[in-house]
Amino acid sequence: MTDQLTRTPSALRVVLGSPLYRGSTVALFLSGLGTSAAAPQIAQFLVKDLGSSLTVAGLYYLTNLTAPIAGYLIGRRSDRTGRRLGLFRVSAAAGALGWFSIAFSSQLWMPFVISAVILGFAGAAASQLFAAIHDELEASPTPVGDGVVSIVRMALTFGWVIGPVAGAYLAAQTSLRVMLIATALCTLAQIVPLGTLREGAGLAPATEHDVDPAARAQVPVRAMAPLLAFTGLFILVYAGEPIKYAYLPIYMNGQLHFPAALSGAIIGIQPLVELVLMPVAVVVARRMGMLPLMVIGALFGVGANLLFATTGTAAGLFAGQLLMGGVWGIFAGLGIIVAQRLLPAAIATASAIFITAPALSSALGGLAGGIGAGTIGLPLVFVIPAVFALIAAIGLVVLHRRVGNRI
């Protein structure tokens, strides 16, 4: 037993020893850094620099609805050709072009069109990296494969931890346009860590279910049903995030009158907990299964939102954020793995569909939160994402029974 443990490499060592894994980790950090720097500032840019109203600025986020379509098209192309890294570079370059164009926009309509047409394809870059990583793990299996994916995924989360602070600071010291240019540079810089690396020549052994790339690309809708169901349940869980980020600060500042430092600490604790728990989730999932653990994660979301809705104290809101850290430690660390296993015949398509799901969640959360805040008010609006999370937990139980114990 001791010899077995000695021979098992650590996931971190495997990542550091592979140009693909190592480069993907740095690339996804840069992706998260750039995107999260711009996300909280884009509405302010539309209002301050382009003269938009607050209502029209809020509609900008609906342009994310094209991302799943673009991601699906890129995913199908990737599964047909097997050129993951080539499509990754094209998607990253498209993203850089999109952010540069937004930074230099002179008319209000321009960011809307650019985001809907160009940035939708940019979101496919990350899915191509995860597809390439899956191919490499199939070709060169390792007992810590799930840990490798988790570490790479953590880099994206770490970028989202730093990005909002860095973006706000840069915008304050320079301008919103300079901040958007920095986002474009981060998006383009994703290409650098992977250099001229190409897909490895070695592939996993073919099976009777794995004929050729063209055949894998033609996946019937029925075969995609488990993946689509899982993605829909993930959307329900994620829909609580835009509601929380929109209304929890307003609730803390406007009704509870918390000091700015306390409100910031409550908001900032979640991603730190998430980073700590992501590798833990991989270890626990090996014992109990990924979908059963996600059921627990969705129930964490129920508890977190009920705490937001009912406690009205700093301790209660901190506890809610700790639970939300548990939600995303589980879903962020394991979600992409589950998606790929639910559609093993089309890995890039599965990755793209799952990774672009937050765009639909943002639209759902924004709509539900806006209606809820206007009808039942704060803090009861947080009951809505609690109900969403409960439905997701029930759905995950049903899905686990349908797909069996393979996930």
Short mmCIF file of N, CA, C and O in Angstrom, two decimals, residues 302-407:
data_model
loop_
_atom_site.label_atom_id
_atom_site.label_comp_id
_atom_site.label_asym_id
_atom_site.label_seq_id
_atom_site.Cartn_x
_atom_site.Cartn_y
_atom_site.Cartn_z
N VAL A 302 -29.18 26.28 -1.19
CA VAL A 302 -30.46 26.53 -0.53
C VAL A 302 -30.23 27.20 0.82
O VAL A 302 -30.82 28.24 1.15
N GLY A 303 -29.34 26.61 1.63
CA GLY A 303 -29.07 27.15 2.95
C GLY A 303 -28.48 28.55 2.90
O GLY A 303 -28.87 29.43 3.69
N ALA A 304 -27.55 28.78 1.96
CA ALA A 304 -26.92 30.09 1.86
C ALA A 304 -27.94 31.18 1.56
O ALA A 304 -27.97 32.23 2.23
N ASN A 305 -28.80 30.94 0.59
CA ASN A 305 -29.77 31.97 0.21
C ASN A 305 -30.83 32.18 1.28
O ASN A 305 -31.33 33.31 1.45
N LEU A 306 -31.18 31.14 2.01
CA LEU A 306 -32.12 31.33 3.12
C LEU A 306 -31.48 32.16 4.23
O LEU A 306 -32.17 32.95 4.89
N LEU A 307 -30.18 31.99 4.45
CA LEU A 307 -29.49 32.83 5.42
C LEU A 307 -29.49 34.29 4.96
O LEU A 307 -29.70 35.21 5.77
N PHE A 308 -29.25 34.52 3.68
CA PHE A 308 -29.30 35.89 3.16
C PHE A 308 -30.69 36.50 3.37
O PHE A 308 -30.83 37.68 3.68
N ALA A 309 -31.72 35.67 3.21
CA ALA A 309 -33.10 36.17 3.24
C ALA A 309 -33.62 36.40 4.65
O ALA A 309 -34.54 37.20 4.83
N THR A 310 -33.05 35.71 5.64
CA THR A 310 -33.71 35.70 6.96
C THR A 310 -32.88 36.23 8.11
O THR A 310 -33.45 36.64 9.13
N THR A 311 -31.56 36.23 8.03
CA THR A 311 -30.77 36.52 9.24
C THR A 311 -30.63 38.01 9.54
O THR A 311 -30.86 38.45 10.66
N GLY A 312 -30.23 38.78 8.55
CA GLY A 312 -30.07 40.21 8.77
C GLY A 312 -28.92 40.58 9.69
O GLY A 312 -28.88 41.68 10.25
N THR A 313 -27.96 39.68 9.86
CA THR A 313 -26.79 39.96 10.69
C THR A 313 -25.52 39.66 9.91
O THR A 313 -25.53 38.88 8.94
N ALA A 314 -24.41 40.27 10.34
CA ALA A 314 -23.14 40.02 9.67
C ALA A 314 -22.76 38.54 9.78
O ALA A 314 -22.28 37.94 8.81
N ALA A 315 -22.98 37.95 10.96
CA ALA A 315 -22.64 36.54 11.15
C ALA A 315 -23.44 35.65 10.20
O ALA A 315 -22.92 34.70 9.62
N GLY A 316 -24.73 35.97 10.03
CA GLY A 316 -25.57 35.17 9.14
C GLY A 316 -25.14 35.28 7.69
O GLY A 316 -25.12 34.29 6.96
N LEU A 317 -24.77 36.51 7.28
CA LEU A 317 -24.34 36.69 5.90
C LEU A 317 -22.97 36.06 5.65
O LEU A 317 -22.73 35.51 4.57
N PHE A 318 -22.09 36.12 6.65
CA PHE A 318 -20.81 35.42 6.53
C PHE A 318 -21.04 33.92 6.38
O PHE A 318 -20.42 33.26 5.54
N ALA A 319 -21.95 33.38 7.20
CA ALA A 319 -22.24 31.95 7.12
C ALA A 319 -22.80 31.59 5.75
O ALA A 319 -22.46 30.55 5.16
N GLY A 320 -23.66 32.46 5.21
CA GLY A 320 -24.20 32.22 3.88
C GLY A 320 -23.11 32.21 2.81
O GLY A 320 -23.11 31.36 1.92
N GLN A 321 -22.17 33.12 2.92
CA GLN A 321 -21.08 33.17 1.95
C GLN A 321 -20.14 31.98 2.09
O GLN A 321 -19.58 31.51 1.09
N LEU A 322 -19.96 31.49 3.30
CA LEU A 322 -19.16 30.27 3.48
C LEU A 322 -19.82 29.09 2.78
O LEU A 322 -19.16 28.28 2.13
N LEU A 323 -21.15 29.01 2.91
CA LEU A 323 -21.87 27.94 2.21
C LEU A 323 -21.78 28.12 0.70
O LEU A 323 -21.63 27.14 -0.05
N MET A 324 -21.84 29.38 0.23
CA MET A 324 -21.72 29.61 -1.21
C MET A 324 -20.32 29.23 -1.70
O MET A 324 -20.16 28.76 -2.83
N GLY A 325 -19.32 29.44 -0.87
CA GLY A 325 -17.98 28.96 -1.21
C GLY A 325 -17.97 27.45 -1.40
O GLY A 325 -17.29 26.92 -2.29
N GLY A 326 -18.75 26.75 -0.55
CA GLY A 326 -18.87 25.30 -0.71
C GLY A 326 -19.57 24.92 -1.99
O GLY A 326 -19.18 23.96 -2.68
N VAL A 327 -20.61 25.68 -2.36
CA VAL A 327 -21.32 25.43 -3.61
C VAL A 327 -20.35 25.46 -4.79
O VAL A 327 -20.28 24.52 -5.60
N TRP A 328 -19.55 26.53 -4.86
CA TRP A 328 -18.71 26.71 -6.04
C TRP A 328 -17.39 25.95 -5.93
O TRP A 328 -16.77 25.66 -6.95
N GLY A 329 -16.99 25.59 -4.73
CA GLY A 329 -15.86 24.68 -4.60
C GLY A 329 -16.18 23.34 -5.23
O GLY A 329 -15.31 22.68 -5.83
N ILE A 330 -17.45 22.93 -5.13
CA ILE A 330 -17.90 21.66 -5.72
C ILE A 330 -18.18 21.81 -7.21
O ILE A 330 -17.64 21.07 -8.04
N PHE A 331 -19.02 22.76 -7.57
CA PHE A 331 -19.45 22.87 -8.97
C PHE A 331 -18.33 23.37 -9.88
O PHE A 331 -18.20 22.90 -11.02
N ALA A 332 -17.53 24.31 -9.41
CA ALA A 332 -16.44 24.82 -10.25
C ALA A 332 -15.35 23.77 -10.43
O ALA A 332 -14.74 23.67 -11.50
N GLY A 333 -15.11 22.99 -9.40
CA GLY A 333 -14.05 21.99 -9.49
C GLY A 333 -14.44 20.75 -10.28
O GLY A 333 -13.58 20.13 -10.92
N LEU A 334 -15.72 20.38 -10.25
CA LEU A 334 -16.14 19.10 -10.83
C LEU A 334 -17.04 19.25 -12.05
O LEU A 334 -17.23 18.28 -12.80
N GLY A 335 -17.62 20.43 -12.26
CA GLY A 335 -18.63 20.58 -13.30
C GLY A 335 -18.15 20.20 -14.68
O GLY A 335 -18.84 19.48 -15.42
N ILE A 336 -16.97 20.68 -15.08
CA ILE A 336 -16.48 20.41 -16.43
C ILE A 336 -16.19 18.91 -16.60
O ILE A 336 -16.38 18.35 -17.69
N ILE A 337 -15.76 18.24 -15.54
CA ILE A 337 -15.48 16.80 -15.62
C ILE A 337 -16.78 16.04 -15.84
O ILE A 337 -16.86 15.14 -16.69
N VAL A 338 -17.82 16.39 -15.09
CA VAL A 338 -19.11 15.73 -15.24
C VAL A 338 -19.67 15.96 -16.64
O VAL A 338 -20.15 15.03 -17.29
N ALA A 339 -19.59 17.19 -17.13
CA ALA A 339 -20.11 17.50 -18.47
C ALA A 339 -19.43 16.64 -19.53
O ALA A 339 -20.09 16.09 -20.42
N GLN A 340 -18.12 16.50 -19.46
CA GLN A 340 -17.39 15.71 -20.45
C GLN A 340 -17.75 14.23 -20.36
O GLN A 340 -17.84 13.54 -21.38
N ARG A 341 -17.98 13.74 -19.15
CA ARG A 341 -18.33 12.32 -18.99
C ARG A 341 -19.75 12.03 -19.45
O ARG A 341 -20.07 10.89 -19.81
N LEU A 342 -20.60 13.06 -19.45
CA LEU A 342 -21.96 12.85 -19.91
C LEU A 342 -22.07 12.84 -21.43
O LEU A 342 -23.08 12.40 -21.97
N LEU A 343 -21.06 13.34 -22.13
CA LEU A 343 -21.04 13.30 -23.59
C LEU A 343 -19.63 12.94 -24.06
O LEU A 343 -18.94 13.75 -24.69
N PRO A 344 -19.18 11.73 -23.77
CA PRO A 344 -17.80 11.36 -24.09
C PRO A 344 -17.50 11.30 -25.59
O PRO A 344 -16.34 11.35 -25.99
N ALA A 345 -18.54 11.23 -26.43
CA ALA A 345 -18.31 11.15 -27.87
C ALA A 345 -18.03 12.51 -28.50
O ALA A 345 -17.63 12.58 -29.65
N ALA A 346 -18.24 13.59 -27.75
CA ALA A 346 -18.03 14.94 -28.30
C ALA A 346 -17.56 15.84 -27.16
O ALA A 346 -18.32 16.65 -26.64
N ILE A 347 -16.31 15.70 -26.79
CA ILE A 347 -15.76 16.37 -25.61
C ILE A 347 -15.80 17.88 -25.75
O ILE A 347 -16.17 18.61 -24.82
N ALA A 348 -15.39 18.40 -26.89
CA ALA A 348 -15.36 19.86 -27.07
C ALA A 348 -16.77 20.45 -27.04
O ALA A 348 -16.98 21.53 -26.49
N THR A 349 -17.72 19.75 -27.64
CA THR A 349 -19.10 20.22 -27.60
C THR A 349 -19.61 20.25 -26.17
O THR A 349 -20.25 21.23 -25.74
N ALA A 350 -19.33 19.20 -25.42
CA ALA A 350 -19.75 19.15 -24.01
C ALA A 350 -19.13 20.28 -23.22
O ALA A 350 -19.80 20.95 -22.43
N SER A 351 -17.84 20.50 -23.41
CA SER A 351 -17.14 21.57 -22.69
C SER A 351 -17.72 22.93 -23.02
O SER A 351 -17.93 23.76 -22.13
N ALA A 352 -17.98 23.17 -24.31
CA ALA A 352 -18.48 24.47 -24.73
C ALA A 352 -19.88 24.73 -24.18
O ALA A 352 -20.18 25.83 -23.71
N ILE A 353 -20.75 23.73 -24.24
CA ILE A 353 -22.11 23.90 -23.73
C ILE A 353 -22.08 24.22 -22.24
O ILE A 353 -22.76 25.13 -21.77
N PHE A 354 -21.25 23.50 -21.50
CA PHE A 354 -21.22 23.71 -20.06
C PHE A 354 -20.60 25.06 -19.70
O PHE A 354 -21.13 25.79 -18.86
N ILE A 355 -19.50 25.41 -20.32
CA ILE A 355 -18.77 26.62 -19.94
C ILE A 355 -19.56 27.89 -20.29
O ILE A 355 -19.43 28.91 -19.61
N THR A 356 -20.38 27.83 -21.34
CA THR A 356 -21.15 29.02 -21.70
C THR A 356 -22.48 29.10 -20.95
O THR A 356 -23.22 30.09 -21.11
N ALA A 357 -22.78 28.12 -20.11
CA ALA A 357 -24.05 28.13 -19.36
C ALA A 357 -24.20 29.34 -18.44
O ALA A 357 -25.32 29.84 -18.27
N PRO A 358 -23.12 29.85 -17.80
CA PRO A 358 -23.31 31.03 -16.94
C PRO A 358 -23.93 32.23 -17.65
O PRO A 358 -24.55 33.07 -17.00
N ALA A 359 -23.76 32.32 -18.97
CA ALA A 359 -24.40 33.42 -19.69
C ALA A 359 -25.91 33.33 -19.59
O ALA A 359 -26.60 34.34 -19.37
N LEU A 360 -26.45 32.12 -19.73
CA LEU A 360 -27.90 31.93 -19.58
C LEU A 360 -28.31 32.14 -18.13
O LEU A 360 -29.39 32.68 -17.85
N SER A 361 -27.46 31.72 -17.20
CA SER A 361 -27.75 31.93 -15.78
C SER A 361 -27.85 33.40 -15.44
O SER A 361 -28.71 33.82 -14.65
N SER A 362 -26.97 34.20 -16.03
CA SER A 362 -26.99 35.64 -15.77
C SER A 362 -28.31 36.25 -16.24
O SER A 362 -28.89 37.10 -15.55
N ALA A 363 -28.77 35.81 -17.41
CA ALA A 363 -30.04 36.33 -17.91
C ALA A 363 -31.20 35.89 -17.02
O ALA A 363 -32.07 36.70 -16.66
N LEU A 364 -31.22 34.61 -16.63
CA LEU A 364 -32.28 34.11 -15.76
C LEU A 364 -32.25 34.80 -14.41
O LEU A 364 -33.29 35.25 -13.90
N GLY A 365 -31.06 34.88 -13.81
CA GLY A 365 -30.94 35.52 -12.50
C GLY A 365 -31.30 36.99 -12.54
O GLY A 365 -31.96 37.50 -11.63
N GLY A 366 -30.86 37.67 -13.59
CA GLY A 366 -31.18 39.09 -13.71
C GLY A 366 -32.67 39.33 -13.83
O GLY A 366 -33.23 40.23 -13.18
N LEU A 367 -33.34 38.50 -14.63
CA LEU A 367 -34.79 38.64 -14.81
C LEU A 367 -35.54 38.30 -13.53
O LEU A 367 -36.39 39.08 -13.07
N ALA A 368 -35.20 37.14 -12.94
CA ALA A 368 -35.90 36.73 -11.71
C ALA A 368 -35.62 37.68 -10.56
O ALA A 368 -36.52 38.01 -9.77
N GLY A 369 -34.37 38.12 -10.45
CA GLY A 369 -34.02 39.04 -9.37
C GLY A 369 -34.71 40.38 -9.52
O GLY A 369 -35.18 40.96 -8.53
N GLY A 370 -34.78 40.89 -10.75
CA GLY A 370 -35.44 42.17 -10.98
C GLY A 370 -36.92 42.10 -10.63
O GLY A 370 -37.45 43.00 -9.97
N ILE A 371 -37.58 41.03 -11.07
CA ILE A 371 -39.01 40.88 -10.75
C ILE A 371 -39.20 40.69 -9.25
O ILE A 371 -40.08 41.30 -8.63
N GLY A 372 -38.33 39.84 -8.64
CA GLY A 372 -38.47 39.58 -7.21
C GLY A 372 -38.23 40.80 -6.36
O GLY A 372 -38.95 41.06 -5.39
N ALA A 373 -37.20 41.58 -6.71
CA ALA A 373 -36.89 42.78 -5.92
C ALA A 373 -38.02 43.79 -6.01
O ALA A 373 -38.29 44.52 -5.05
N GLY A 374 -38.69 43.82 -7.16
CA GLY A 374 -39.78 44.77 -7.33
C GLY A 374 -41.08 44.33 -6.68
O GLY A 374 -41.95 45.17 -6.42
N THR A 375 -41.22 43.04 -6.39
CA THR A 375 -42.48 42.54 -5.83
C THR A 375 -42.36 42.20 -4.34
O THR A 375 -43.10 42.75 -3.52
N ILE A 376 -41.42 41.34 -3.98
CA ILE A 376 -41.30 40.95 -2.57
C ILE A 376 -40.20 41.71 -1.85
O ILE A 376 -40.10 41.66 -0.63
N GLY A 377 -39.33 42.41 -2.60
CA GLY A 377 -38.35 43.29 -1.99
C GLY A 377 -37.16 42.57 -1.38
O GLY A 377 -37.01 41.35 -1.49
N LEU A 378 -36.31 43.37 -0.72
CA LEU A 378 -35.14 42.85 -0.03
C LEU A 378 -35.45 42.67 1.46
O LEU A 378 -36.15 43.50 2.04
N PRO A 379 -34.96 41.60 2.06
CA PRO A 379 -34.06 40.55 1.55
C PRO A 379 -34.78 39.31 1.01
O PRO A 379 -34.14 38.33 0.69
N LEU A 380 -36.14 39.35 0.94
CA LEU A 380 -36.87 38.15 0.56
C LEU A 380 -36.60 37.72 -0.87
O LEU A 380 -36.90 36.58 -1.24
N VAL A 381 -35.99 38.60 -1.68
CA VAL A 381 -35.66 38.22 -3.04
C VAL A 381 -34.74 37.00 -3.07
O VAL A 381 -34.74 36.23 -4.04
N PHE A 382 -33.98 36.78 -1.99
CA PHE A 382 -33.05 35.65 -1.97
C PHE A 382 -33.76 34.31 -1.79
O PHE A 382 -33.13 33.25 -1.93
N VAL A 383 -35.06 34.33 -1.49
CA VAL A 383 -35.82 33.08 -1.47
C VAL A 383 -35.89 32.49 -2.88
O VAL A 383 -35.94 31.26 -3.04
N ILE A 384 -35.88 33.34 -3.90
CA ILE A 384 -35.99 32.86 -5.28
C ILE A 384 -34.81 31.97 -5.65
O ILE A 384 -35.02 30.84 -6.12
N PRO A 385 -33.54 32.39 -5.47
CA PRO A 385 -32.44 31.46 -5.78
C PRO A 385 -32.41 30.25 -4.86
O PRO A 385 -31.89 29.20 -5.25
N ALA A 386 -32.97 30.37 -3.64
CA ALA A 386 -33.05 29.19 -2.77
C ALA A 386 -33.96 28.14 -3.39
O ALA A 386 -33.65 26.93 -3.37
N VAL A 387 -35.07 28.59 -3.96
CA VAL A 387 -35.99 27.66 -4.64
C VAL A 387 -35.33 27.06 -5.87
O VAL A 387 -35.44 25.85 -6.13
N PHE A 388 -34.62 27.90 -6.65
CA PHE A 388 -33.88 27.39 -7.80
C PHE A 388 -32.91 26.28 -7.40
O PHE A 388 -32.83 25.24 -8.05
N ALA A 389 -32.16 26.52 -6.33
CA ALA A 389 -31.16 25.54 -5.88
C ALA A 389 -31.82 24.26 -5.39
O ALA A 389 -31.29 23.16 -5.60
N LEU A 390 -32.98 24.38 -4.75
CA LEU A 390 -33.70 23.18 -4.29
C LEU A 390 -34.17 22.35 -5.48
O LEU A 390 -34.05 21.11 -5.47
N ILE A 391 -34.70 23.02 -6.50
CA ILE A 391 -35.11 22.30 -7.72
C ILE A 391 -33.90 21.60 -8.34
O ILE A 391 -33.99 20.45 -8.80
N ALA A 392 -32.76 22.29 -8.36
CA ALA A 392 -31.54 21.69 -8.92
C ALA A 392 -31.11 20.46 -8.13
O ALA A 392 -30.68 19.45 -8.72
N ALA A 393 -31.19 20.52 -6.81
CA ALA A 393 -30.80 19.37 -5.98
C ALA A 393 -31.67 18.17 -6.30
O ALA A 393 -31.18 17.03 -6.45
N ILE A 394 -32.97 18.39 -6.42
CA ILE A 394 -33.89 17.29 -6.75
C ILE A 394 -33.57 16.76 -8.15
O ILE A 394 -33.53 15.54 -8.37
N GLY A 395 -33.33 17.66 -9.08
CA GLY A 395 -33.01 17.24 -10.43
C GLY A 395 -31.72 16.44 -10.51
O GLY A 395 -31.61 15.48 -11.28
N LEU A 396 -30.73 16.81 -9.71
CA LEU A 396 -29.45 16.08 -9.70
C LEU A 396 -29.63 14.67 -9.15
O LEU A 396 -28.97 13.72 -9.60
N VAL A 397 -30.52 14.51 -8.18
CA VAL A 397 -30.82 13.17 -7.66
C VAL A 397 -31.42 12.30 -8.77
O VAL A 397 -31.02 11.14 -8.97
N VAL A 398 -32.38 12.87 -9.49
CA VAL A 398 -33.01 12.13 -10.59
C VAL A 398 -32.00 11.80 -11.68
O VAL A 398 -31.95 10.68 -12.19
N LEU A 399 -31.15 12.77 -12.03
CA LEU A 399 -30.14 12.54 -13.07
C LEU A 399 -29.18 11.44 -12.65
O LEU A 399 -28.81 10.59 -13.48
N HIS A 400 -28.77 11.44 -11.39
CA HIS A 400 -27.85 10.40 -10.92
C HIS A 400 -28.48 9.02 -11.05
O HIS A 400 -27.80 8.05 -11.42
N ARG A 401 -29.76 8.91 -10.78
CA ARG A 401 -30.43 7.62 -10.93
C ARG A 401 -30.53 7.19 -12.39
O ARG A 401 -30.48 6.01 -12.72
N ARG A 402 -30.64 8.18 -13.29
CA ARG A 402 -30.75 7.85 -14.72
C ARG A 402 -29.41 7.43 -15.31
O ARG A 402 -29.35 6.49 -16.12
N VAL A 403 -28.34 8.11 -14.94
CA VAL A 403 -27.05 7.80 -15.56
C VAL A 403 -26.29 6.71 -14.79
O VAL A 403 -25.25 6.24 -15.25
N GLY A 404 -26.80 6.33 -13.62
CA GLY A 404 -26.15 5.27 -12.86
C GLY A 404 -24.95 5.75 -12.09
O GLY A 404 -24.77 6.94 -11.83
N ASN A 405 -24.10 4.82 -11.74
CA ASN A 405 -22.96 5.14 -10.87
C ASN A 405 -21.69 5.47 -11.65
O ASN A 405 -20.60 5.52 -11.08
N ARG A 406 -21.80 5.75 -12.96
CA ARG A 406 -20.59 6.03 -13.74
C ARG A 406 -20.06 7.44 -13.50
O ARG A 406 -18.97 7.78 -13.95
N ILE A 407 -20.82 8.29 -12.80
CA ILE A 407 -20.36 9.65 -12.52
C ILE A 407 -20.53 9.93 -11.02
O ILE A 407 -21.60 9.72 -10.50
#
